[in-house]
CSV table of C-alpha atoms and ligand atoms in Angstrom, one decimal:
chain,number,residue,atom,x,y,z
N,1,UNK,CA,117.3,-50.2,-110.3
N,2,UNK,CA,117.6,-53.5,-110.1
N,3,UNK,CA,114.8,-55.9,-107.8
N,4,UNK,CA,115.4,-59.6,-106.9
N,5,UNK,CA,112.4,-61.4,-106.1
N,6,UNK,CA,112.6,-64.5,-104.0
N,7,UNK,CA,108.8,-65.4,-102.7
N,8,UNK,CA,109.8,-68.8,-101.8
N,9,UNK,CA,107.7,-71.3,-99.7
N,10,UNK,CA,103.9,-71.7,-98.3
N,11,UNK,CA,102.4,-68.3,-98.5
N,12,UNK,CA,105.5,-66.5,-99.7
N,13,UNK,CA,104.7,-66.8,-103.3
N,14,UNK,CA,100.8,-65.1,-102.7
N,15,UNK,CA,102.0,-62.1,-100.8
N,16,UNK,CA,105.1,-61.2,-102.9
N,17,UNK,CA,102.2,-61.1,-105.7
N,18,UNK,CA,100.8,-58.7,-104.3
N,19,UNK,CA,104.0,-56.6,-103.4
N,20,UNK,CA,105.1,-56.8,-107.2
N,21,UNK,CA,101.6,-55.1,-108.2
N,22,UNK,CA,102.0,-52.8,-105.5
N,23,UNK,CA,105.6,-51.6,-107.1
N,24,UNK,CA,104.3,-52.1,-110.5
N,25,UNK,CA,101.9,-49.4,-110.2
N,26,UNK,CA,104.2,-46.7,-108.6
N,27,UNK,CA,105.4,-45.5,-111.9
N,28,UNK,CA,109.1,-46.2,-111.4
N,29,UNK,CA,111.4,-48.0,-113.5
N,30,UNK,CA,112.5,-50.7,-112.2
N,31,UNK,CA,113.9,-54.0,-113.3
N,32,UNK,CA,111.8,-57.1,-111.5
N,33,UNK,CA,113.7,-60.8,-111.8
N,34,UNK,CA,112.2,-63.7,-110.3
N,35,UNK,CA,113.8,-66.5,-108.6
N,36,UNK,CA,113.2,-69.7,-106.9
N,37,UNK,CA,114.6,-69.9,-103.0
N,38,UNK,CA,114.0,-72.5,-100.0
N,39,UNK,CA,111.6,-75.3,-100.6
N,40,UNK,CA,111.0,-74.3,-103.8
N,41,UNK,CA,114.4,-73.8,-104.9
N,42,UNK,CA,115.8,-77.3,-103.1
N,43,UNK,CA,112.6,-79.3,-104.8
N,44,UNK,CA,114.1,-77.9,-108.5
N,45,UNK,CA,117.5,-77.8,-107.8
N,46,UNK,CA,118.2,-79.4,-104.7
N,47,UNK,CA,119.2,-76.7,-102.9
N,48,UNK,CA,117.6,-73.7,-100.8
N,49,UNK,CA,120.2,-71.2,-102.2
N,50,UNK,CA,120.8,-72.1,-106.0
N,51,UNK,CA,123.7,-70.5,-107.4
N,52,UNK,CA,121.9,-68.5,-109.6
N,53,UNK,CA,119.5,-67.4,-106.8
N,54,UNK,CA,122.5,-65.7,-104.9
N,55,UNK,CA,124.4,-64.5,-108.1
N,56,UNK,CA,121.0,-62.4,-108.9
N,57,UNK,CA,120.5,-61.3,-104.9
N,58,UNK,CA,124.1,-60.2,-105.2
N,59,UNK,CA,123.8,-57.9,-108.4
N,60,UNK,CA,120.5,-56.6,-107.6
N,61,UNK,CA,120.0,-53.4,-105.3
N,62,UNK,CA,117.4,-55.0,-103.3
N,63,UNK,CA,116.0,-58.5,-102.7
N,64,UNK,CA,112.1,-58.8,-102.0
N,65,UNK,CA,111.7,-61.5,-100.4
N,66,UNK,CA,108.4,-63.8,-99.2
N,67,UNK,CA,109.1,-66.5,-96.4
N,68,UNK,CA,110.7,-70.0,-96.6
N,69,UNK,CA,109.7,-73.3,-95.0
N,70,UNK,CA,107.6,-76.5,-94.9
N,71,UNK,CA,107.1,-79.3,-92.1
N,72,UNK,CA,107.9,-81.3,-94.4
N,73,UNK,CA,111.5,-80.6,-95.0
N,74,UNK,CA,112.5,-80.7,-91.1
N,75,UNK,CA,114.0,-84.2,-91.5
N,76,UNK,CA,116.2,-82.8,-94.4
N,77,UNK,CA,120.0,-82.6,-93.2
N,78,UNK,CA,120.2,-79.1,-91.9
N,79,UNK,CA,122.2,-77.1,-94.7
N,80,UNK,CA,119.7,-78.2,-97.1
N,81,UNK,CA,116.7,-77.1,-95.2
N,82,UNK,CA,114.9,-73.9,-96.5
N,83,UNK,CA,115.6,-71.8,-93.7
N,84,UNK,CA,119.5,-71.8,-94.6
N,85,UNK,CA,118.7,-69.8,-97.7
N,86,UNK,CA,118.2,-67.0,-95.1
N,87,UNK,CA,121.3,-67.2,-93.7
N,88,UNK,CA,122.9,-68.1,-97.0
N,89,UNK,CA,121.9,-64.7,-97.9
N,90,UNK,CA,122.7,-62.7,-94.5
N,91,UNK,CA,126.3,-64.1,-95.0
N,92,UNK,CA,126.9,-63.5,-98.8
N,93,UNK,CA,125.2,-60.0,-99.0
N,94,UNK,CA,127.1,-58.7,-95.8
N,95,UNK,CA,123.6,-58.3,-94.3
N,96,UNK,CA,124.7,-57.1,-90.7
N,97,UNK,CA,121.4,-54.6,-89.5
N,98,UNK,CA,118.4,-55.9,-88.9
N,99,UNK,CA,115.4,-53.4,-88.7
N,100,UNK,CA,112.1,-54.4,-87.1
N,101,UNK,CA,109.8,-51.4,-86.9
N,102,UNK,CA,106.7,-52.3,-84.3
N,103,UNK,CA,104.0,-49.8,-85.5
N,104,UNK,CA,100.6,-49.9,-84.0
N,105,UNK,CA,98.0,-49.0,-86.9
N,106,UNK,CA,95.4,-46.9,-84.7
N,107,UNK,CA,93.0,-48.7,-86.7
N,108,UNK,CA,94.2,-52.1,-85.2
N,109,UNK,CA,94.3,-51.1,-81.9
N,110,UNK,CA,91.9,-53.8,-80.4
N,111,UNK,CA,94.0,-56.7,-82.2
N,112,UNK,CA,97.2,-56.7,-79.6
N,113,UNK,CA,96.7,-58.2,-76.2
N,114,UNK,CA,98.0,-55.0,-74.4
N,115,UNK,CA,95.4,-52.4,-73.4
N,116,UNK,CA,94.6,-49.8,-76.2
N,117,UNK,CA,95.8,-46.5,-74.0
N,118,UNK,CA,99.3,-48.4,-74.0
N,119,UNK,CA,100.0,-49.4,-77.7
N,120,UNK,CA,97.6,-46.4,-79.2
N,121,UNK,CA,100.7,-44.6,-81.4
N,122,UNK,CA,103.5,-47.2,-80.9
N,123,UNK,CA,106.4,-46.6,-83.0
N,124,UNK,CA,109.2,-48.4,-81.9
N,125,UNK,CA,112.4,-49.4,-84.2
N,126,UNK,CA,114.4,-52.4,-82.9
N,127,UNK,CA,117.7,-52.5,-84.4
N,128,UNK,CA,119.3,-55.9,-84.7
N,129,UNK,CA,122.8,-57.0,-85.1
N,130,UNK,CA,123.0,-60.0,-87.4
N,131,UNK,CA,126.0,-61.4,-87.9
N,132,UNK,CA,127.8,-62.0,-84.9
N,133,UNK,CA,127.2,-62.7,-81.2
N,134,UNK,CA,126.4,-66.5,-80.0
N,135,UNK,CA,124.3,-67.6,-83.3
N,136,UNK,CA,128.0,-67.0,-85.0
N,137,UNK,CA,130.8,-67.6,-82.0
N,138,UNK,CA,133.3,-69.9,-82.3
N,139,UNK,CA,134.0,-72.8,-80.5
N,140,UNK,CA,130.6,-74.4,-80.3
N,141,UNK,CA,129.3,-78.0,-80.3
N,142,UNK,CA,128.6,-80.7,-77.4
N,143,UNK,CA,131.1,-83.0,-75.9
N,144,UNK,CA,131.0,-86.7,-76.6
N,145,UNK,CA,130.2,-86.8,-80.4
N,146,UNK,CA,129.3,-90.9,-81.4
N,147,UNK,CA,129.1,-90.5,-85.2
N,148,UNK,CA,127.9,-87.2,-85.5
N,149,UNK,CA,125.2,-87.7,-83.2
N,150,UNK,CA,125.0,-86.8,-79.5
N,151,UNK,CA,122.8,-89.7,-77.7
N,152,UNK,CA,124.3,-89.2,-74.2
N,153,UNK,CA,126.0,-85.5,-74.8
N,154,UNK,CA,126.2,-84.3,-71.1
N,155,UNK,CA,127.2,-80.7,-72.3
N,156,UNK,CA,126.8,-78.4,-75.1
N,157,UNK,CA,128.4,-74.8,-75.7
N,158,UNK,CA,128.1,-72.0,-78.0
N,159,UNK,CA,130.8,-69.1,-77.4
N,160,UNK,CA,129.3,-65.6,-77.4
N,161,UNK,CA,131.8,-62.9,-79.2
N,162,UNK,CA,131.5,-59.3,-80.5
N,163,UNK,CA,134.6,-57.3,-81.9
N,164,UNK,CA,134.9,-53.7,-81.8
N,165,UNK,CA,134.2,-52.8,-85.6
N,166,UNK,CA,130.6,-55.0,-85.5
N,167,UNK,CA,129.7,-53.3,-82.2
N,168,UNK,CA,130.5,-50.0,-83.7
N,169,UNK,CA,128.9,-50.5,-87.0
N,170,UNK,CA,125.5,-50.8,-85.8
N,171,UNK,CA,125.9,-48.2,-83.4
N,172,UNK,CA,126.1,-45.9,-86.0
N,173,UNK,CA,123.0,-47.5,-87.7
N,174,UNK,CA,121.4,-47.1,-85.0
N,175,UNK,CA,122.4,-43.5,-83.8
N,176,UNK,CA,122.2,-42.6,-87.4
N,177,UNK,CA,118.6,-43.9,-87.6
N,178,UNK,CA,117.6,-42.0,-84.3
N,179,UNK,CA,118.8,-38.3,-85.5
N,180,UNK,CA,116.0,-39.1,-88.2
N,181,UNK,CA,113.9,-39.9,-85.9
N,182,UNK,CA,113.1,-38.5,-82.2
N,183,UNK,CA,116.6,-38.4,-81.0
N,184,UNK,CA,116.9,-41.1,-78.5
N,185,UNK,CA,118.7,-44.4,-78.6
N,186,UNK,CA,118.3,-47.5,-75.7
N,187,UNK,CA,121.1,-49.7,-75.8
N,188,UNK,CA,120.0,-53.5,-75.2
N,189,UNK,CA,123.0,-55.5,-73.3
N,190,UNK,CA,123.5,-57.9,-70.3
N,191,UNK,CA,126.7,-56.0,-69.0
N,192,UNK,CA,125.8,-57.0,-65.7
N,193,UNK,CA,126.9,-60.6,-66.2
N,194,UNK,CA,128.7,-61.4,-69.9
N,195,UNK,CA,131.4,-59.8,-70.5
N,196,UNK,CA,131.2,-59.5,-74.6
N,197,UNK,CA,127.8,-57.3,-73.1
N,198,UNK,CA,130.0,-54.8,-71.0
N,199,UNK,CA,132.5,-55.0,-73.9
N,200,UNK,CA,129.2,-53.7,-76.2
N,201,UNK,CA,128.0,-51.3,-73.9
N,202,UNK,CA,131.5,-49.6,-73.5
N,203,UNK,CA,131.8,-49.6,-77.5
N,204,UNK,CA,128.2,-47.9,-77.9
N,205,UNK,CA,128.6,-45.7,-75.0
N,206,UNK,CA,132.0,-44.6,-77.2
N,207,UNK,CA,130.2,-44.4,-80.7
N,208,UNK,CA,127.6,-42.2,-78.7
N,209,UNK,CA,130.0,-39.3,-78.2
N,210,UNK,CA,130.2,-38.8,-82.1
N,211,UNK,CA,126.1,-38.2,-81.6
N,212,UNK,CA,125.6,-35.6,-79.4
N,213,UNK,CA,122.1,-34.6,-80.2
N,214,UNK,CA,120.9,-38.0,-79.6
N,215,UNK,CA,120.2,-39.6,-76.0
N,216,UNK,CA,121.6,-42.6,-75.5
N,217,UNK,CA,120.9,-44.9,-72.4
N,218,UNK,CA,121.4,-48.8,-71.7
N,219,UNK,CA,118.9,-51.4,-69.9
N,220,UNK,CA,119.6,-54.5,-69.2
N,221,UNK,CA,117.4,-57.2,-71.5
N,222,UNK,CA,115.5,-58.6,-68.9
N,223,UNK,CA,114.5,-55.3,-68.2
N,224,UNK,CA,114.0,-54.3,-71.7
N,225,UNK,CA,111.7,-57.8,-71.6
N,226,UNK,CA,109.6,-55.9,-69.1
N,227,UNK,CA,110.0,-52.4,-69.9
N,228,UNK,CA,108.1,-53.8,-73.5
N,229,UNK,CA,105.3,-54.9,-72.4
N,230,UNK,CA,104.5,-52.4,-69.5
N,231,UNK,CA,105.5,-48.9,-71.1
N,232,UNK,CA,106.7,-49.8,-74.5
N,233,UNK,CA,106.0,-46.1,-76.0
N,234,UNK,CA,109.5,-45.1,-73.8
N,235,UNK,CA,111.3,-46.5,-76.2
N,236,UNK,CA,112.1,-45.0,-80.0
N,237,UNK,CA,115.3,-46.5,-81.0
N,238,UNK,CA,116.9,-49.9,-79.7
N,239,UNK,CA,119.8,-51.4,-80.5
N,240,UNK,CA,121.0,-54.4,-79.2
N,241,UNK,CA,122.8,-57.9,-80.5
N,242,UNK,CA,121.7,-60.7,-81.8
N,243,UNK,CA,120.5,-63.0,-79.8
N,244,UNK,CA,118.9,-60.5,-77.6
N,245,UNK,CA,117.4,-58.5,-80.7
N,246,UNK,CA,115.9,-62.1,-82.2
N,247,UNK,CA,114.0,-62.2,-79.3
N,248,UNK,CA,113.1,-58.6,-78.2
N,249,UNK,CA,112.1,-58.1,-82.2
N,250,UNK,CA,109.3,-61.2,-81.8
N,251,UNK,CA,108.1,-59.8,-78.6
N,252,UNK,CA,108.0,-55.7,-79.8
N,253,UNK,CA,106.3,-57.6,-82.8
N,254,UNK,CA,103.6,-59.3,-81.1
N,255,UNK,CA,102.9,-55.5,-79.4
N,256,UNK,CA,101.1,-54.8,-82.2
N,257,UNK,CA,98.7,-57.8,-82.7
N,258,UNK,CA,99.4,-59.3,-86.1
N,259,UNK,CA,102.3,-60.3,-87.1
N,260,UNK,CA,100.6,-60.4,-91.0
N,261,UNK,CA,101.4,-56.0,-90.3
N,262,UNK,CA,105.1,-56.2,-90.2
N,263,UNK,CA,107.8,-55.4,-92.4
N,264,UNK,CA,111.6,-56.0,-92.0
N,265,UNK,CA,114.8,-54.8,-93.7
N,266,UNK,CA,118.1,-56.1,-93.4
N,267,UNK,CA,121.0,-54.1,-94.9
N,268,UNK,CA,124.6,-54.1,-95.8
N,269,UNK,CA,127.4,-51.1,-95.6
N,270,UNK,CA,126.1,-50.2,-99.2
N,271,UNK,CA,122.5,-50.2,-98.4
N,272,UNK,CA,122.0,-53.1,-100.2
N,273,UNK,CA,119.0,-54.7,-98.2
N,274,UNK,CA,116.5,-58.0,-98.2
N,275,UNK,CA,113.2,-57.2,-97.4
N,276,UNK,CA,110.9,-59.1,-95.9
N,277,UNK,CA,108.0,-59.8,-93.9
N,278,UNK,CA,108.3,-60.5,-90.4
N,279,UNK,CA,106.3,-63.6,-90.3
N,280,UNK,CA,107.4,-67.2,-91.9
N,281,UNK,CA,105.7,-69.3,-94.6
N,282,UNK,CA,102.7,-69.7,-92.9
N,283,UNK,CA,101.8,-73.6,-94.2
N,284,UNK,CA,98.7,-73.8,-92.3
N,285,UNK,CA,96.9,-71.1,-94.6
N,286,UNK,CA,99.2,-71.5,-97.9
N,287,UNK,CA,97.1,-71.5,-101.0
N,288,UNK,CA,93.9,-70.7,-99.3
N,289,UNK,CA,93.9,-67.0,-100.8
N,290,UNK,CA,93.6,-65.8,-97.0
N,291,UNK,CA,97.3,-64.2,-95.9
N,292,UNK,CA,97.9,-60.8,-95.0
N,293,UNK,CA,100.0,-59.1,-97.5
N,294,UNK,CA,100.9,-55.8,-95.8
N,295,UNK,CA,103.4,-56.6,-93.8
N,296,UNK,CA,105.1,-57.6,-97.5
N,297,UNK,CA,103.8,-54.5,-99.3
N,298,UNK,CA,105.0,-52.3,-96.3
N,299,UNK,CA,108.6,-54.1,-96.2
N,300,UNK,CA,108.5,-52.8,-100.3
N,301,UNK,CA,107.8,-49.7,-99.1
N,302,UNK,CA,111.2,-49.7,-96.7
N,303,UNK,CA,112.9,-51.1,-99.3
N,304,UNK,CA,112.0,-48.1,-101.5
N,305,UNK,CA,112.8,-45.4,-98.8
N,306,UNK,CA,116.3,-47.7,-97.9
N,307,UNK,CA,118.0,-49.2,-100.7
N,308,UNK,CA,116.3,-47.8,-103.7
N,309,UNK,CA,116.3,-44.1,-102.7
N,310,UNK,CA,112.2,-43.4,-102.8
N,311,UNK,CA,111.4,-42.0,-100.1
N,312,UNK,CA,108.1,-40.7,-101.9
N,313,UNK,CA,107.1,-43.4,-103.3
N,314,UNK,CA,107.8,-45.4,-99.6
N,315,UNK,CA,105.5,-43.2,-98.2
N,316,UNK,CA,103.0,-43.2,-100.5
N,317,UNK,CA,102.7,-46.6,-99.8
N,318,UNK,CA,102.4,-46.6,-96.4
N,319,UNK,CA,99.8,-43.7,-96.5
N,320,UNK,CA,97.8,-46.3,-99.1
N,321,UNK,CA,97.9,-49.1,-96.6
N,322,UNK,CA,96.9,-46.5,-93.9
N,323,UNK,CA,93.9,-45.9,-96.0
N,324,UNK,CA,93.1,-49.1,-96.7
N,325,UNK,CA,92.4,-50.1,-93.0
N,326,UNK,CA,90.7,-46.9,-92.8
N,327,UNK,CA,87.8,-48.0,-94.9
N,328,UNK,CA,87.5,-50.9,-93.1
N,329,UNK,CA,89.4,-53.6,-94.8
N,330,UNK,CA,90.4,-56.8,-93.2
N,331,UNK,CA,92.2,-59.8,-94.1
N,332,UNK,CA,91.2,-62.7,-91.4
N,333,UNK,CA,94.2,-62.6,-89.0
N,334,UNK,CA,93.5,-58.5,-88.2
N,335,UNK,CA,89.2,-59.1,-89.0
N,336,UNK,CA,87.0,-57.5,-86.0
N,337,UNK,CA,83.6,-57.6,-86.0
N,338,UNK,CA,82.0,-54.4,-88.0
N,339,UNK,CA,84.9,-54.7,-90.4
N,340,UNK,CA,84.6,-56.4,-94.4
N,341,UNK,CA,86.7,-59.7,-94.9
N,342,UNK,CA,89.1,-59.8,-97.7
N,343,UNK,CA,91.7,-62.1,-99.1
N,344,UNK,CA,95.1,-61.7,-100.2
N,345,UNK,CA,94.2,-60.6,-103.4
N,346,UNK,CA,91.3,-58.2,-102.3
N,347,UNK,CA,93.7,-56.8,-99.9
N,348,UNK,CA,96.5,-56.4,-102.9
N,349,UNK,CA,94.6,-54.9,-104.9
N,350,UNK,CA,92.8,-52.1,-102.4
N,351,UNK,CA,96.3,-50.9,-102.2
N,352,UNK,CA,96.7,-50.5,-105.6
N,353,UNK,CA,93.5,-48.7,-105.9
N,354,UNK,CA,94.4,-46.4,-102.8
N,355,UNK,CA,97.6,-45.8,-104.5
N,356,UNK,CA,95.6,-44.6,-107.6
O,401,NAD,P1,104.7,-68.4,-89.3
O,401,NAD,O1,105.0,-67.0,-89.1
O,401,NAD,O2,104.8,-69.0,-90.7
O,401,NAD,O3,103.1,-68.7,-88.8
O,401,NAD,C1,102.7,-68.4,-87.5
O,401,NAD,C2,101.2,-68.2,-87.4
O,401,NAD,O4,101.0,-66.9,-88.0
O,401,NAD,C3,100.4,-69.2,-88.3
O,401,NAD,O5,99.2,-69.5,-87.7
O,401,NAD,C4,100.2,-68.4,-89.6
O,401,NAD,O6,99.0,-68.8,-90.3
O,401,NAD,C5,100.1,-67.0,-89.1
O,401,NAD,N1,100.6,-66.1,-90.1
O,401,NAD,C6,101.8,-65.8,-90.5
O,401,NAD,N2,101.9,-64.9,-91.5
O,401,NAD,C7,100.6,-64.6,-91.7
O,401,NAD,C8,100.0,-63.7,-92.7
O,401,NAD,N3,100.8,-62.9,-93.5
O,401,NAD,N4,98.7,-63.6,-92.7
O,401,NAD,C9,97.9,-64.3,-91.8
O,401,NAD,N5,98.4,-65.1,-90.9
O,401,NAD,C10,99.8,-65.3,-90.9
O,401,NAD,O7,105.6,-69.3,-88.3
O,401,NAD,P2,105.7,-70.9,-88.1
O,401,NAD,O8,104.3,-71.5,-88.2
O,401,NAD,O9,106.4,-71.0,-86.8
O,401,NAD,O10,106.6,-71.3,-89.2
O,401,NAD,C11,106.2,-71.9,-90.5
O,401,NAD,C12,107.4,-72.1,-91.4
O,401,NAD,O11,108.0,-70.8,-91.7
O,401,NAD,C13,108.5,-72.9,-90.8
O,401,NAD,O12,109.0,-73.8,-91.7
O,401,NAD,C14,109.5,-71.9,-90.3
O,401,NAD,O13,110.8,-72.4,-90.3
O,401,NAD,C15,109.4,-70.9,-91.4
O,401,NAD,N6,109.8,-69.5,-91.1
O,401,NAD,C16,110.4,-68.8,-92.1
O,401,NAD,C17,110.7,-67.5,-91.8
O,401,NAD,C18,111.3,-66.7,-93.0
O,401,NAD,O14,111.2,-67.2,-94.1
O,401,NAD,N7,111.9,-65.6,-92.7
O,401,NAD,C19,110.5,-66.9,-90.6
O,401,NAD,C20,109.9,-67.6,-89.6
O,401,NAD,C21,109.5,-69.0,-89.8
């Protein structure tokens, strides 16, 4: 098994550390190769995506990945920027499902701004399409171009699009992912008014009837907005595009307090997946020894029970970070008062201790 490491930018590099100890411990054997991607990558090779970077994501069965980005490359022209090794990688690996899980530690109750008795036990999965919708519709641009610039545009567009094989591809994903879970699936769309929405829920409703041990029903998104933040235990599974899912993932995130907590996975047809944390590259707090490294050592721990077939080991993992906060331990962005401070490091290597 084969593990592409890409820490990147800011504090990328400080949590994927502590991911690789993490894995290093478990006992497995697995092959670790490190690369440079985003800032880092563009500073030594003048690109975010080097060559090399992608040949090794591509060959490996997993990338393990930190977070990319600095202020200081937002005046860069825009395919050179950090952030497009993201998408870079999306594209080239075939990355189409996105899979946010919003978990509320009962530990870190107190951290989300929602009252306890609604978040105590959250475990929602938001599955995200990718790789179509508006973010990738064709035509798009703004009318009256002068030199590439748009001084006095007086409109803009973006075309929204979905075709039967994408919707139906991550309506299995997601059914699929319900059966092992409590059976139900809430299909995201805006039917009401776009037509590629009506088009999507048609398409799910369809994929549905090959799942008939799992309850499917559709809300619209500003619905689902609400629905979130008033009741969000209704929900188990939701599926939805991705513009809507970009958005709905941030807010299902924020549910749960600290964003330093969350893990994603995005993965192809093959189960080939990037893993990553939720959160970016943090500049504000890079190098001070200070991020919270779960949400990095958890996404290892999906990456483990997805792509790499360890479904043990996964859950080992998450049953060492569970500990962890049971004893107290608290990196600053989740600290409460009655609880002992750690840094990244510290927090790194509790994990490998409860793992022991
Ligand atoms: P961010 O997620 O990096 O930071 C938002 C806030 O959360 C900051 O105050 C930060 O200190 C805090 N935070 C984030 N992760 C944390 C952790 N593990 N522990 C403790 N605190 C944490 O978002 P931003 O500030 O909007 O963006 C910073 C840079 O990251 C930008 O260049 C942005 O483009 C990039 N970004 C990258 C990714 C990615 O690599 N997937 C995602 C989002 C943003």
């Amino acid at each position: 098994m084969k593990i592409a490491i890409l820490p990147g930018d800011g504090i990328g590099t400080e949590i994927v550390a502590e991911a690789v100890k993490v894995l290093k411990v478990l006992g497995l054997n697995f092959e670790m190769e490190t690369a440079l991607v985003g800032g880092a990558a563009y500073e030594a090779h003048g690109h975010p995506l080097p060559d090399a970077t992608l040949k090794l994501a591509k060959e490996a069965d997993a990338v393990l990945f930190g977070a990319v980005g600095d202020w200081k490359y937002d005046t860069l022209d825009r395919p050179l920027r950090p952030e497009q090794a993201i998408l870079g990688l999306r594209k080239n690996l075939g990355l189409f499902a996105n899979f946010r899980p919003a978990i509320c530690y009962e530990q870190l109750v107190d951290a989300s701004s929602l009252k306890p008795e609604l978040i105590a036990g959250l475990d929602i999965l938001i599955i995200r399409e990718l790789t179509g919708d508006i973010y990738f519709g064709q035509p798009r641009g703004r009318r009256t171009a002068v030199d590439g610039h748009f001084p006095g545009s007086e409109e803009a567009f973006d075309t929204m699009r979905y075709s039967r094989p994408e919707i139906e591809r991550i309506a299995h994903v997601a059914f699929q992912a319900a059966q092992k879970r409590s059976k139900r699936v809430t299909s995201v769309d805006k039917a009401n008014v776009l037509e590629t929405f009506q088009f999507w829920k048609d398409v799910v409703t369809e994929v549905g009837t090959q799942y008939p041990d799992v309850a499917l029903d559709h809300m619209y998104v500003d619905n689902a907005a609400m629905q979130l933040v008033k009741a969000p235990k209704k929900f188990d599974v939701v599926v939805t595009g991705n513009m809507f899912g970009d958005i709905l993932s941030d807010e299902a995130a924020m549910l749960t307090g600290s964003i330093g907590m969350l893990p994603s996975a995005s993965l192809n047809s093959s189960n080939q997946g990037l893993y990553e944390p939720s959160h970016g590259s943090a500049p504000d707090i890079a190098g001070k020894g200070i991020a919270n490294p779960l949400a990095t050592i958890l996404s290892a721990a999906m990456m483990l029970r997805f792509s790499l077939n360890q479904p043990q080991a996964a859950d080992r993992i998450e049953a060492a970070v569970k500990g962890v906060l049971s004893q107290g331990l608290r990196t600053t962005d989740i600290y409460s008062a009655g609880c002992t401070r750690v840094g990244t490091a510290q927090m790194g290597d509790a994990v490998v201790k409860a793992l022991a």
